[in-house]
Coordinates of C-alpha atoms in Angstrom, one line a residue:
Chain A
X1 CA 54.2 0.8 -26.7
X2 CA 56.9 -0.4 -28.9
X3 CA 60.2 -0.4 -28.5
X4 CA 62.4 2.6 -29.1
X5 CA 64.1 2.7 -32.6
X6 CA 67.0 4.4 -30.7
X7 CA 68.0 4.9 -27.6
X8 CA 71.0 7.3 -25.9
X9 CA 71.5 6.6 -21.9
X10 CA 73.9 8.7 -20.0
X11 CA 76.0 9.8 -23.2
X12 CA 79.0 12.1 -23.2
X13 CA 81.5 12.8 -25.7
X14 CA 84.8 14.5 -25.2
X15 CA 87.8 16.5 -28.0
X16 CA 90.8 16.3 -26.7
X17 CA 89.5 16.6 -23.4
X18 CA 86.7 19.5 -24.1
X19 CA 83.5 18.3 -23.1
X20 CA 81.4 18.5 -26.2
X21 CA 78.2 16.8 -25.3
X22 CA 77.5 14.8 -21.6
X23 CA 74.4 13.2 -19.7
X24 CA 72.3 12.7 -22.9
X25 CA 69.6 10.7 -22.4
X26 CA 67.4 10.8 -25.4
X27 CA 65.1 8.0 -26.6
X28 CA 63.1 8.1 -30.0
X29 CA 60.0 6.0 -31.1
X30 CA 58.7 5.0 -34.4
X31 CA 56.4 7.6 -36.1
X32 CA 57.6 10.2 -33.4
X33 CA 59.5 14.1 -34.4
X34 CA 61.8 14.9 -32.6
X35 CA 63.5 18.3 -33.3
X36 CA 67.0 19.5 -32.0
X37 CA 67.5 23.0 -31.3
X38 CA 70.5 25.1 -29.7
X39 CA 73.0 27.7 -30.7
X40 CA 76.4 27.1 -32.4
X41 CA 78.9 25.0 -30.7
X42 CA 75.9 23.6 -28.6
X43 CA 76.9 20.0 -29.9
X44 CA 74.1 19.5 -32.3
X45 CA 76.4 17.9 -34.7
X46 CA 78.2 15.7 -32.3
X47 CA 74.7 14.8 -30.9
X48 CA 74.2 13.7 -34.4
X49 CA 76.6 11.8 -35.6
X50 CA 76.5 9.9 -32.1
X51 CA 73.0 8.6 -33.0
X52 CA 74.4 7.9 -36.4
X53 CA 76.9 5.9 -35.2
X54 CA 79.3 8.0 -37.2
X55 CA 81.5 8.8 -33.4
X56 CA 81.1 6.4 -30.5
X57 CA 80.3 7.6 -27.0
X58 CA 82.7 8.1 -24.6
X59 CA 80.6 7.4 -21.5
X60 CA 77.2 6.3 -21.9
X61 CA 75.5 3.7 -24.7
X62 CA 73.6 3.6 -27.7
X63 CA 70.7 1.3 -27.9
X64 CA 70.0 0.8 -31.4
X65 CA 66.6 -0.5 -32.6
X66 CA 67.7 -4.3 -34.2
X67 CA 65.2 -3.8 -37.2
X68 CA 67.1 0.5 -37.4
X69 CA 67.5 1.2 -40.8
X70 CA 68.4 5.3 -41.1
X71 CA 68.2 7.3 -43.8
X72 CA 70.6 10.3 -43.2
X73 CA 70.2 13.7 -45.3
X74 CA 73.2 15.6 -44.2
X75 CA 73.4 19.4 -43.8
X76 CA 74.8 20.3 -47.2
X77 CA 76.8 18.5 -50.1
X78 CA 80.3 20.5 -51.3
X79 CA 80.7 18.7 -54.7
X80 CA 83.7 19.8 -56.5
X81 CA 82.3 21.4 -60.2
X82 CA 85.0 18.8 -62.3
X83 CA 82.6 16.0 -61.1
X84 CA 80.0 15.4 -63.6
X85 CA 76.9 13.7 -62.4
X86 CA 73.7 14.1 -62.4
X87 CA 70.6 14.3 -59.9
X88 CA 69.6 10.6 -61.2
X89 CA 73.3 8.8 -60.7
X90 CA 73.6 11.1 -57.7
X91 CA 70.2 8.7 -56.5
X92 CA 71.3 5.3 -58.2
X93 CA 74.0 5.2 -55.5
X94 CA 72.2 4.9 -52.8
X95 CA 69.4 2.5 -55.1
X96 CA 70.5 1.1 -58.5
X97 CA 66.5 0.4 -59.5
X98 CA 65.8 3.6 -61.8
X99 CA 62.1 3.4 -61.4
X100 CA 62.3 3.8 -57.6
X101 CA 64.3 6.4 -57.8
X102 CA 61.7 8.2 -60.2
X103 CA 59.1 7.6 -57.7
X104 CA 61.7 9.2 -54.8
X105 CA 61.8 12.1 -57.0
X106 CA 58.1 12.3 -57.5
X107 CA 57.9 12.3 -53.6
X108 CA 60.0 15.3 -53.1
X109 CA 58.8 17.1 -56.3
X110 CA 61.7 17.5 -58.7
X111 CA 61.5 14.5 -61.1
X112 CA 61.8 16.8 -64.1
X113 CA 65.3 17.7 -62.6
X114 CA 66.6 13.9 -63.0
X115 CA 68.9 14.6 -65.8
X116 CA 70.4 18.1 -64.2
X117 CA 73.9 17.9 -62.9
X118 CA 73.8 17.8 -59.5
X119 CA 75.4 21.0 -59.1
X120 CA 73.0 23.1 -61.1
X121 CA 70.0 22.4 -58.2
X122 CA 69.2 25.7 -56.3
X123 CA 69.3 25.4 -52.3
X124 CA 65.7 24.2 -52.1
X125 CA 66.3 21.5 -54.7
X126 CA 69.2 20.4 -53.4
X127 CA 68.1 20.0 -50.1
X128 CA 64.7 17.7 -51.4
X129 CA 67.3 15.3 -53.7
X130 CA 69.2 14.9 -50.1
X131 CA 65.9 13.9 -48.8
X132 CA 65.1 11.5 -51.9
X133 CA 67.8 9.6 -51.3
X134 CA 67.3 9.5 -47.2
X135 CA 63.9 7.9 -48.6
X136 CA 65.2 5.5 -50.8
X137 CA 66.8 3.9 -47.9
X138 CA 63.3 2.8 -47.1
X139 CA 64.5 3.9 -43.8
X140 CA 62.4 3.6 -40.3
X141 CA 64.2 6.1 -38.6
X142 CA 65.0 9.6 -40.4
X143 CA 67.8 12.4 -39.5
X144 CA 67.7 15.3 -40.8
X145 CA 70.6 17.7 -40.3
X146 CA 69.1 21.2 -40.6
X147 CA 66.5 20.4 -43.5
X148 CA 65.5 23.4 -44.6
X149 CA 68.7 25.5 -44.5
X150 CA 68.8 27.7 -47.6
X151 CA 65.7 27.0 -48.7
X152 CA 63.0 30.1 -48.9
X153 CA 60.1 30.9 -46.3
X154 CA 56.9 29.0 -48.5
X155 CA 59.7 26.0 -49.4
X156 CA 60.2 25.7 -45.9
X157 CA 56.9 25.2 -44.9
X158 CA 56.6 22.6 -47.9
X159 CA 59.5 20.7 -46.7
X160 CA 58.2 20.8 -43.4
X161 CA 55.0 19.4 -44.8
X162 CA 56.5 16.9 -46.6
X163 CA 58.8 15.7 -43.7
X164 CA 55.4 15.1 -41.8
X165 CA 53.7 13.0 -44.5
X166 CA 56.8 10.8 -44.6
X167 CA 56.1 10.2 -40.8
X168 CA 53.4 8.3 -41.5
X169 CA 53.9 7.0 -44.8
X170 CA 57.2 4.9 -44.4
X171 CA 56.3 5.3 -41.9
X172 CA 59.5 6.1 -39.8
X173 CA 60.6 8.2 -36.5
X174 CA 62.5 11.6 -37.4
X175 CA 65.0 13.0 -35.4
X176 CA 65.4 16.7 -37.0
X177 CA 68.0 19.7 -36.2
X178 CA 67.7 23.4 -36.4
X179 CA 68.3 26.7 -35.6
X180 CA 65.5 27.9 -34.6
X181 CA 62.4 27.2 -32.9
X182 CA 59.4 29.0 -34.4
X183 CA 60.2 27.5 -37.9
X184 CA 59.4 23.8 -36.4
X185 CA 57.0 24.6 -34.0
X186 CA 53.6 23.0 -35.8
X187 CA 56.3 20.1 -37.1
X188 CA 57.4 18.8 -34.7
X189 CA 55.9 16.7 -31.5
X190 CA 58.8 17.5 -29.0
X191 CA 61.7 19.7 -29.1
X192 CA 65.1 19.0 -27.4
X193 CA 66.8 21.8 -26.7
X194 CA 70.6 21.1 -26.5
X195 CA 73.3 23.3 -25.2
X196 CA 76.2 20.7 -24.6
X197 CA 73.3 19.1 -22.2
X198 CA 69.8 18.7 -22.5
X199 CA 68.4 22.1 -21.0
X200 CA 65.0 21.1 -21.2
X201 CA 62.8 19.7 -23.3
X202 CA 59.0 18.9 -24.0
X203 CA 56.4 20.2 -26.4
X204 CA 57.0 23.1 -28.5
X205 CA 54.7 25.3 -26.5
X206 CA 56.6 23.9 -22.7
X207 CA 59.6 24.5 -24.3
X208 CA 59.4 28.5 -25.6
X209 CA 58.1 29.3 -22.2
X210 CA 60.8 27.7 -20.0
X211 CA 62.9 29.6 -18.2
X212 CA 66.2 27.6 -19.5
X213 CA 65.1 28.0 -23.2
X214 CA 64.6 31.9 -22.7
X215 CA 67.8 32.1 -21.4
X216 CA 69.8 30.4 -23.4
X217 CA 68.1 31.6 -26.7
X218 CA 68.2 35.4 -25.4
X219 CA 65.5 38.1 -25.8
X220 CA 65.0 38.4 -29.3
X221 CA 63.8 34.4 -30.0
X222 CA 62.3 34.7 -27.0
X223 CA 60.3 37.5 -27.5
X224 CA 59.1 35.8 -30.8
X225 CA 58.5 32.7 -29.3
X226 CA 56.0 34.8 -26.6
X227 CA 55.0 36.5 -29.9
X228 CA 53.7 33.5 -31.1
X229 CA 52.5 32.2 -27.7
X230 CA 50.3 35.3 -27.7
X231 CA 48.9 34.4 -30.5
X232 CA 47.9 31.3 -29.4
X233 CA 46.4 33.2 -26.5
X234 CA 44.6 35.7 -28.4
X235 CA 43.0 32.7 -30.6
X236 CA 42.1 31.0 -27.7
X237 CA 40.6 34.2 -26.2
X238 CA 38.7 34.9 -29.5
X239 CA 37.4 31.2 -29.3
X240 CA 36.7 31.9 -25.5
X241 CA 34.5 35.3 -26.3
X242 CA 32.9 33.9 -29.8
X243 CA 31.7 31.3 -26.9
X244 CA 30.6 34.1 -25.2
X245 CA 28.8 35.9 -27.8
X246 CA 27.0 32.1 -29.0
X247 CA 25.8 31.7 -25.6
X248 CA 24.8 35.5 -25.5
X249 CA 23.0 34.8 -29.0
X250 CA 21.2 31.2 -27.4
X251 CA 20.2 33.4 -24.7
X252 CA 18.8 36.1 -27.0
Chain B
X1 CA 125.0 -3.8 -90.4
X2 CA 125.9 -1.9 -87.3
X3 CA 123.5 0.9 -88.5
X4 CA 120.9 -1.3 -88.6
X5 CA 120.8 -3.3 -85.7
X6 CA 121.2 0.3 -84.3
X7 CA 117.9 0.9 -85.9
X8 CA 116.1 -2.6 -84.6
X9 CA 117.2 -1.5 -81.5
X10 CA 116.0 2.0 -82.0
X11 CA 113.2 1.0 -82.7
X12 CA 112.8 -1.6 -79.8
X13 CA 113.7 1.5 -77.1
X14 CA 111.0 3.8 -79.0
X15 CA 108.3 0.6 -78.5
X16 CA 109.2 0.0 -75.3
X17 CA 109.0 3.8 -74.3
X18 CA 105.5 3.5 -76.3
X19 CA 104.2 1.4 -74.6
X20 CA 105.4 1.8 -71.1
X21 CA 103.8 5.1 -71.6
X22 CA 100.3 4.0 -73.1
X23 CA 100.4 1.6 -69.9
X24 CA 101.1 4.7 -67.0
X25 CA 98.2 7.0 -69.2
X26 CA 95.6 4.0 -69.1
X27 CA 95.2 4.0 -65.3
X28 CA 96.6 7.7 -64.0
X29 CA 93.2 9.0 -66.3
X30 CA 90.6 7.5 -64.0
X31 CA 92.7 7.8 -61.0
X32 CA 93.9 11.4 -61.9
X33 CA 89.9 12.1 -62.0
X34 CA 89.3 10.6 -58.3
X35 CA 92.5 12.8 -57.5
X36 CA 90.7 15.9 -59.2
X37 CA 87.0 15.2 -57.9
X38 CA 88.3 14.5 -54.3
X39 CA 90.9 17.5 -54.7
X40 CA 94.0 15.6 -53.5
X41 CA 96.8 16.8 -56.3
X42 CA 98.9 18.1 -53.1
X43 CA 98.5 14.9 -51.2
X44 CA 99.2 13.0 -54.8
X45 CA 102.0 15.6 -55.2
X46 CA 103.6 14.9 -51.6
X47 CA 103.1 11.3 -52.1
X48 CA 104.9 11.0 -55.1
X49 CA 107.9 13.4 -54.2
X50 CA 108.5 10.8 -51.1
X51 CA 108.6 7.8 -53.6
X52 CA 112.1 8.8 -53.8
X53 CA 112.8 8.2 -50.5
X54 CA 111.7 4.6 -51.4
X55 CA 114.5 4.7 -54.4
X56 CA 117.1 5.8 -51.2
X57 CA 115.8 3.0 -49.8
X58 CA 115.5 -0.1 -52.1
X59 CA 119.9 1.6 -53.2
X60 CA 120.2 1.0 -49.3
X61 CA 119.0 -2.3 -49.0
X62 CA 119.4 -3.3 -52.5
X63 CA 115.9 -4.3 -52.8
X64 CA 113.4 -4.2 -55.6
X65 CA 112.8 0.1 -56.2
X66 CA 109.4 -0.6 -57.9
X67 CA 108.3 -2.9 -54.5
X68 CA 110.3 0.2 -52.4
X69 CA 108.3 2.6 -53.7
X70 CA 105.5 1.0 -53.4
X71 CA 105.8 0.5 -49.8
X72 CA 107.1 3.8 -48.9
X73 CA 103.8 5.7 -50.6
X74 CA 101.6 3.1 -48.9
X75 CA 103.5 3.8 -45.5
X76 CA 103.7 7.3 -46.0
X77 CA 100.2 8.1 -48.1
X78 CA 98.5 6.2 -44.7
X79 CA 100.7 8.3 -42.1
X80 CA 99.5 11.5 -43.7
X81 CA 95.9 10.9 -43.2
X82 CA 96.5 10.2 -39.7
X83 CA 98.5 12.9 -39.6
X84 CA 95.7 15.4 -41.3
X85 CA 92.9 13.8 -38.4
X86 CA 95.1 15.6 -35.6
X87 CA 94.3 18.9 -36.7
X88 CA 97.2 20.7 -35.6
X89 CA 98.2 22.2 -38.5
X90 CA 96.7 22.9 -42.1
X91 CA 96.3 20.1 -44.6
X92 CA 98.5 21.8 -47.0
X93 CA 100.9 23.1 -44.5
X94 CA 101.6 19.3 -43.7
X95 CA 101.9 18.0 -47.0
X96 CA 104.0 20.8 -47.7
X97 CA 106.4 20.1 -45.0
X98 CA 106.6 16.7 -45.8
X99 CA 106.8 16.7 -49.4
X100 CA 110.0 18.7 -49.1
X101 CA 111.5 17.1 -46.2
X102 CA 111.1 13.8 -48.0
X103 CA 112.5 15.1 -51.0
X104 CA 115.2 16.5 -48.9
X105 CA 116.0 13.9 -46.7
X106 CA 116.5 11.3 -50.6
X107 CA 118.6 13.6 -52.3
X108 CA 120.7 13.6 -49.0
X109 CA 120.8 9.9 -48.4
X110 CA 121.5 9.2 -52.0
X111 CA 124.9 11.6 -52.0
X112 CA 125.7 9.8 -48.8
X113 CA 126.2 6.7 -50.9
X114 CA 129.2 7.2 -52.5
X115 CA 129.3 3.4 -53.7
X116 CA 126.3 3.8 -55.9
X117 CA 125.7 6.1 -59.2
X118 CA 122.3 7.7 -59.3
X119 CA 121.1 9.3 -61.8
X120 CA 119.2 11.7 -60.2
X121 CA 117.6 13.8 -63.3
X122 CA 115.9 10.8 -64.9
X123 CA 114.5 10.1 -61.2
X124 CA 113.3 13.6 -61.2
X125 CA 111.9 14.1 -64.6
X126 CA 111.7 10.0 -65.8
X127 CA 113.5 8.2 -68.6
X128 CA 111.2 6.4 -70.7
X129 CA 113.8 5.8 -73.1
X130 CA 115.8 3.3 -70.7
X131 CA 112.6 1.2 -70.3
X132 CA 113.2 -2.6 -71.0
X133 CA 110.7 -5.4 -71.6
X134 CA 110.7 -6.7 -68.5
X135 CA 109.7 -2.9 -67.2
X136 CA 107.2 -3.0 -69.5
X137 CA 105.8 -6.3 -68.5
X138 CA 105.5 -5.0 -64.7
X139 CA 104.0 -1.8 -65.6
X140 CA 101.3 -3.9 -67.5
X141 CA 100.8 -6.2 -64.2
X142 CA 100.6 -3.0 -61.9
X143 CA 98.4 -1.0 -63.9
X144 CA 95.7 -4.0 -65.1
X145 CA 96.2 -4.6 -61.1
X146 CA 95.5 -1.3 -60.5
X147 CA 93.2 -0.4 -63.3
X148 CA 90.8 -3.8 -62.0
X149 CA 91.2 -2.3 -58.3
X150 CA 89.6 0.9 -59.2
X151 CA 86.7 -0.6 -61.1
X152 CA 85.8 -3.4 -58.0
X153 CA 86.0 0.6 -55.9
X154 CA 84.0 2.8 -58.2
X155 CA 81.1 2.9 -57.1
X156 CA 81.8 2.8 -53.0
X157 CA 84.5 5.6 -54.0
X158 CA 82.3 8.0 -55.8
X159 CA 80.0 7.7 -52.9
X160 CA 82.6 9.0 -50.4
X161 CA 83.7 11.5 -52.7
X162 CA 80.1 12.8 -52.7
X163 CA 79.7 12.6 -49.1
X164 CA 81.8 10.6 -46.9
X165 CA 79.5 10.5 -43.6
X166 CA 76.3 9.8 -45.8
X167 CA 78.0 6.6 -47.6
X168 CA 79.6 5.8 -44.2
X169 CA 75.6 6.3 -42.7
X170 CA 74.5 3.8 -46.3
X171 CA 76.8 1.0 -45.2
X172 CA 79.8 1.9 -46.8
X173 CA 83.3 0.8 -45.1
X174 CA 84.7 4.0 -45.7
X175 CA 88.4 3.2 -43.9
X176 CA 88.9 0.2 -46.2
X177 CA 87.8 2.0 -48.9
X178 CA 90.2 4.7 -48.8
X179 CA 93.2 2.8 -47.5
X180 CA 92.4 0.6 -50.7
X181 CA 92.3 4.1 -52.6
X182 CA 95.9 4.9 -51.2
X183 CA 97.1 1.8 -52.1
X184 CA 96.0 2.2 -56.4
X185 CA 98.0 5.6 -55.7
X186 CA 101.4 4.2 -54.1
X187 CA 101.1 1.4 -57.1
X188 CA 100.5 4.4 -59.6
X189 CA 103.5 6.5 -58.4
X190 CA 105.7 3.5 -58.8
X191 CA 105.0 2.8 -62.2
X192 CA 104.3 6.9 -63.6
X193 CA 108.1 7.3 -62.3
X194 CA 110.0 5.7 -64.7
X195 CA 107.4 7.3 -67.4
X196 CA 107.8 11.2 -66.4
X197 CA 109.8 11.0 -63.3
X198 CA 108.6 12.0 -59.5
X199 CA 108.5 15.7 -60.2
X200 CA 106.0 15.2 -62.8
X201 CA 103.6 12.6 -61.4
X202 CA 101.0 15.0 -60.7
X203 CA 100.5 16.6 -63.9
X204 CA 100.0 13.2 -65.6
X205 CA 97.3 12.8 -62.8
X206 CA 95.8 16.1 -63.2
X207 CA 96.1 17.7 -66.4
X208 CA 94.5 14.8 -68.6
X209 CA 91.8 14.4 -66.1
X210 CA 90.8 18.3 -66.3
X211 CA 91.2 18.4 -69.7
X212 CA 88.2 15.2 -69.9
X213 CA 86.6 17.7 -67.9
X214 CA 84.7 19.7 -70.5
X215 CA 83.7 16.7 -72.6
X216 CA 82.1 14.3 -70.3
X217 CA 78.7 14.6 -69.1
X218 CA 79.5 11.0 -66.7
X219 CA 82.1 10.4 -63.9
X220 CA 82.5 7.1 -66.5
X221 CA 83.5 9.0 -69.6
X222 CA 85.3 11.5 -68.0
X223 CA 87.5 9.0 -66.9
X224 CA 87.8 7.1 -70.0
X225 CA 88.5 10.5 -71.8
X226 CA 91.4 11.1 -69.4
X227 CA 92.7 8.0 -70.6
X228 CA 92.8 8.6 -73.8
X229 CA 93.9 12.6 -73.8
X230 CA 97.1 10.8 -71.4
X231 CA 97.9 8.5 -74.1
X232 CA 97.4 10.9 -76.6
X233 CA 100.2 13.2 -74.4
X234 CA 102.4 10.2 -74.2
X235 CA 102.0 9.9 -77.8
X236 CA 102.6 13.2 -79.0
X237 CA 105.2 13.8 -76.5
X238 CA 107.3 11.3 -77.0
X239 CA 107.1 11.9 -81.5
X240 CA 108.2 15.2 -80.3
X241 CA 111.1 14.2 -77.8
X242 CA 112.2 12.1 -81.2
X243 CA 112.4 14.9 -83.4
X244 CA 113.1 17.6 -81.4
X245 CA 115.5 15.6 -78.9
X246 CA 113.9 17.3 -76.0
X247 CA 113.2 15.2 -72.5
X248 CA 111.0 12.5 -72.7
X249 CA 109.0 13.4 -69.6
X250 CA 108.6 16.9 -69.2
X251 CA 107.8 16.5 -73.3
X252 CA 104.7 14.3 -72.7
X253 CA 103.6 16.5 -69.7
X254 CA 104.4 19.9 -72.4
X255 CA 102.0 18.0 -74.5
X256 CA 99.1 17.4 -72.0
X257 CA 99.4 20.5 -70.8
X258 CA 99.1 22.4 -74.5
X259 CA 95.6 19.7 -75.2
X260 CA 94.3 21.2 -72.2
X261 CA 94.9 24.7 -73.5
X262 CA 92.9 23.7 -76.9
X263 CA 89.9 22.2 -74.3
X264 CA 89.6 25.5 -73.3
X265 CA 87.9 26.7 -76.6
X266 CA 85.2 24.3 -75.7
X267 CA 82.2 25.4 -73.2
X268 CA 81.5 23.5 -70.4
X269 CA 79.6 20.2 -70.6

């Protein structure tokens, strides 16, 4: 198995003497997706920008990868409207080579939107440049700060798509936050659930059936979450009984 | 004979005045649009109403005022972002309290001195008209400094502006970035004092750059536009402080302030 691109042991971080995040232990491989869940204040953010090396730990250590390079697509851009630039500058930036940053924008869909200003991109749009640039990085190791916020139901599950192709084509490991569980479910390979420590955590399926998750995200998510686990069920039963009809038909 | 070495020297004081203020406009247009774009007028405002408390202090120690001034903004511009990273009270509140309270605390220390004249109107509001050569000659030196500083910074600074964590996350040194950033500011205030005085920095910062706003479809041109709409102002404002014998200052700022007006009739770029 090769070594972890990152690796958090023991981590805590404090504000002013709040505890925000503590005993993270949290290691990620290349080509793996990990996804972040919890509710506000849960210390998603912090978690985040601790991996990104953007705070340092109080207690605890990062053990970064020596080959890491990250590609960061933050949760949302607040460009003042007297800037004038456009999609294409707002990628030269990060990658002065124009033609790479075409191919970038072919990746994520919206070349024909290289000469827009940057502020004239609608939620969905804006959130794929973000994830252009990530790319140009020719990162190994990908964080995505709520990807899909703002962006509709069927651009959602494009994004989602798109994240997983990138998996294997950079190919890099992903470290992913978000609100809510049944978006990521088929996108991810483990979930983390995070509420200032790691509740639990596991594959998507463990993790909407444990007791701490249910708790923490209350009746409604976890009704849906059964609500999809049911499903699950009722497709395996269906599997189960077509079974059971086949081998009725061989006997026939 | 009298009446016309009166005239050279007329002359010579409206040159001087000319060109001190075509030096100031050069680099407060692309630094006026990084003050815009990054929304810091109050924090360009607070710093230059404390660049008097550099003038207190260069009359005090009898030191250089432009080095002074320079020092206090730098001090000052680097205390306020620590300041602002606490938390404790609102951005605005802060610069607020220290704008005044610098402002204050000058005027104070400078009637406390009763050894020394000021003249505390052409502080406030600038006196191009007193300019000498060897004024001009630094404001050249501090705005080619300043001007070069900028350029070696564009590109790193229009990245934080964007998104300070991602170009932090890209490799960028954001701290020296931005301490450099305050440092083209402090140099800025120094020199845009003696053209429209430390009540009037800001608008030389902020009114040419909005004013580019409309025409520039770049981060480039808009700045180069604000350059050349702030020496337009200085231009226009100091033909009419000529015939019209109004203040220098608040004439060029009148004047950038009417060419934004006219930008208006033109839509958006």
């Amino acid at each position: 198995m090769s070594e972890a691109l990152i690796q958090l042991q023991g981590i805590g971080k404090y504000f002013n003497n709040n505890k925000v995040v503590s005993d993270i232990d949290l290691s990620i491989e290349d080509g793996q997706i990990i996804t972040l869940i919890g509710p506000n204040g849960a210390g998603k953010t912090t978690l985040v920008k601790l991996v990104l090396g953007l705070l340092e730990p109080d207690e605890g250590r990062v053990i970064r990868h020596s080959n890491l390079r990250i590609g960061y697509m933050p949760q949302k851009l607040h460009i003042d409207p007297t800037l004038p630039i456009t999609l294409g500058r707002f990628l030269a930036l990060a990658e002065p080579n124009t033609k790479l940053c075409i191919d970038a924008l072919k990746e994520v869909g919206i070349e024909k939107h290289i000469h827009s200003p940057l502020q004239s991109l609608s939620g969905g749009e804006m959130q794929r440049a973000l994830l252009a640039r990530a790319i140009l990085r020719k990162p190994n190791f990908l964080v995505l700060d709520e990807p899909v916020q703002g962006v509709d139901v069927a651009g959602q599950e494009e994004l989602y798509k798109l994240i997983g192709q990138l998996r294997t084509r950079l190919p890099c490991g992903v470290l992913m936050v978000s609100h809510d569980l049944h978006l990521v479910m088929s996108a991810t390979d483990e979930v983390v659930c995070l509420n200032q420590h790691i509740c639990c955590h596991g594959r998507p399926d463990q993790v909407s059936n444990n007791p701490a998750f249910i708790e923490l995200f209350g009746t409604k998510t976890a009704t849906y979450t059964h609500h999809h686990d049911h499903e699950h069920g009722l497709h395996g039963e269906v599997v189960h009984s077509n079974d059971g009809d086949s081998s009725g038909c061989q006997h026939d | 004979m009298m009446a016309t070495r009166a005239g050279a020297n007329m002359i010579e004081v409206l040159l001087y005045a000319l060109l001190a203020g075509l030096g100031v406009a050069a680099i407060t247009g692309p630094l006026g649009a990084f003050i815009v774009w990054r929304r810091m007028a109050y924090f360009g405002d607070t710093l230059a109403h404390s660049s008097l408390l550099g003038v207190a202090l260069a009359l005090l120690l009898s030191i250089s005022p432009t080095l002074s001034v320079i020092a206090t903004c730098l001090v000052l511009a680097l205390i306020l972002v620590m300041l602002q990273q606490q938390k404790g009270l609102a951005s605005d509140t802060l610069l607020g309290i220290l704008s005044h309270t610098s402002l204050a605390v000058s005027l104070v220390a400078m009637a406390l001195m009763p050894d020394i004249k000021v003249d505390l109107l052409s502080l406030l509001f600038g006196d191009l008209l007193t300019v000498t050569g060897k004024d001009v000659v630094i404001i050249y030196a501090i705005s080619l400094f300043a001007i070069l500083l900028l350029l070696k910074l564009w590109k790193p600074l229009l990245a934080i502006t964007i998104h300070e964590e991602l170009a932090k996350v890209e490799g960028i040194p954001v701290t020296a970035v931005r301490t450099a950033f305050m440092l083209i500011i402090a140099l800025v205030i120094a020199i845009a004092m003696k053209v429209v005085g430390v009540l009037l920095i800001t608008a030389l910062l902020v009114i040419p750059a909005a004013t580019a706003r409309r025409f520039a479809n770049t981060p480039e041109q808009m700045a180069i536009f604000a350059s050349l709409i702030g020496c337009s102002a200085v231009i226009i404002g100091l033909s009419c402080s000529w015939y019209l014998d109004t203040p220098v200052g608040p004439s060029i700022v009148l004047s950038a302030g009417i060419l934004f007006l006219l930008s208006l009739t033109k839509k958006y770029n």
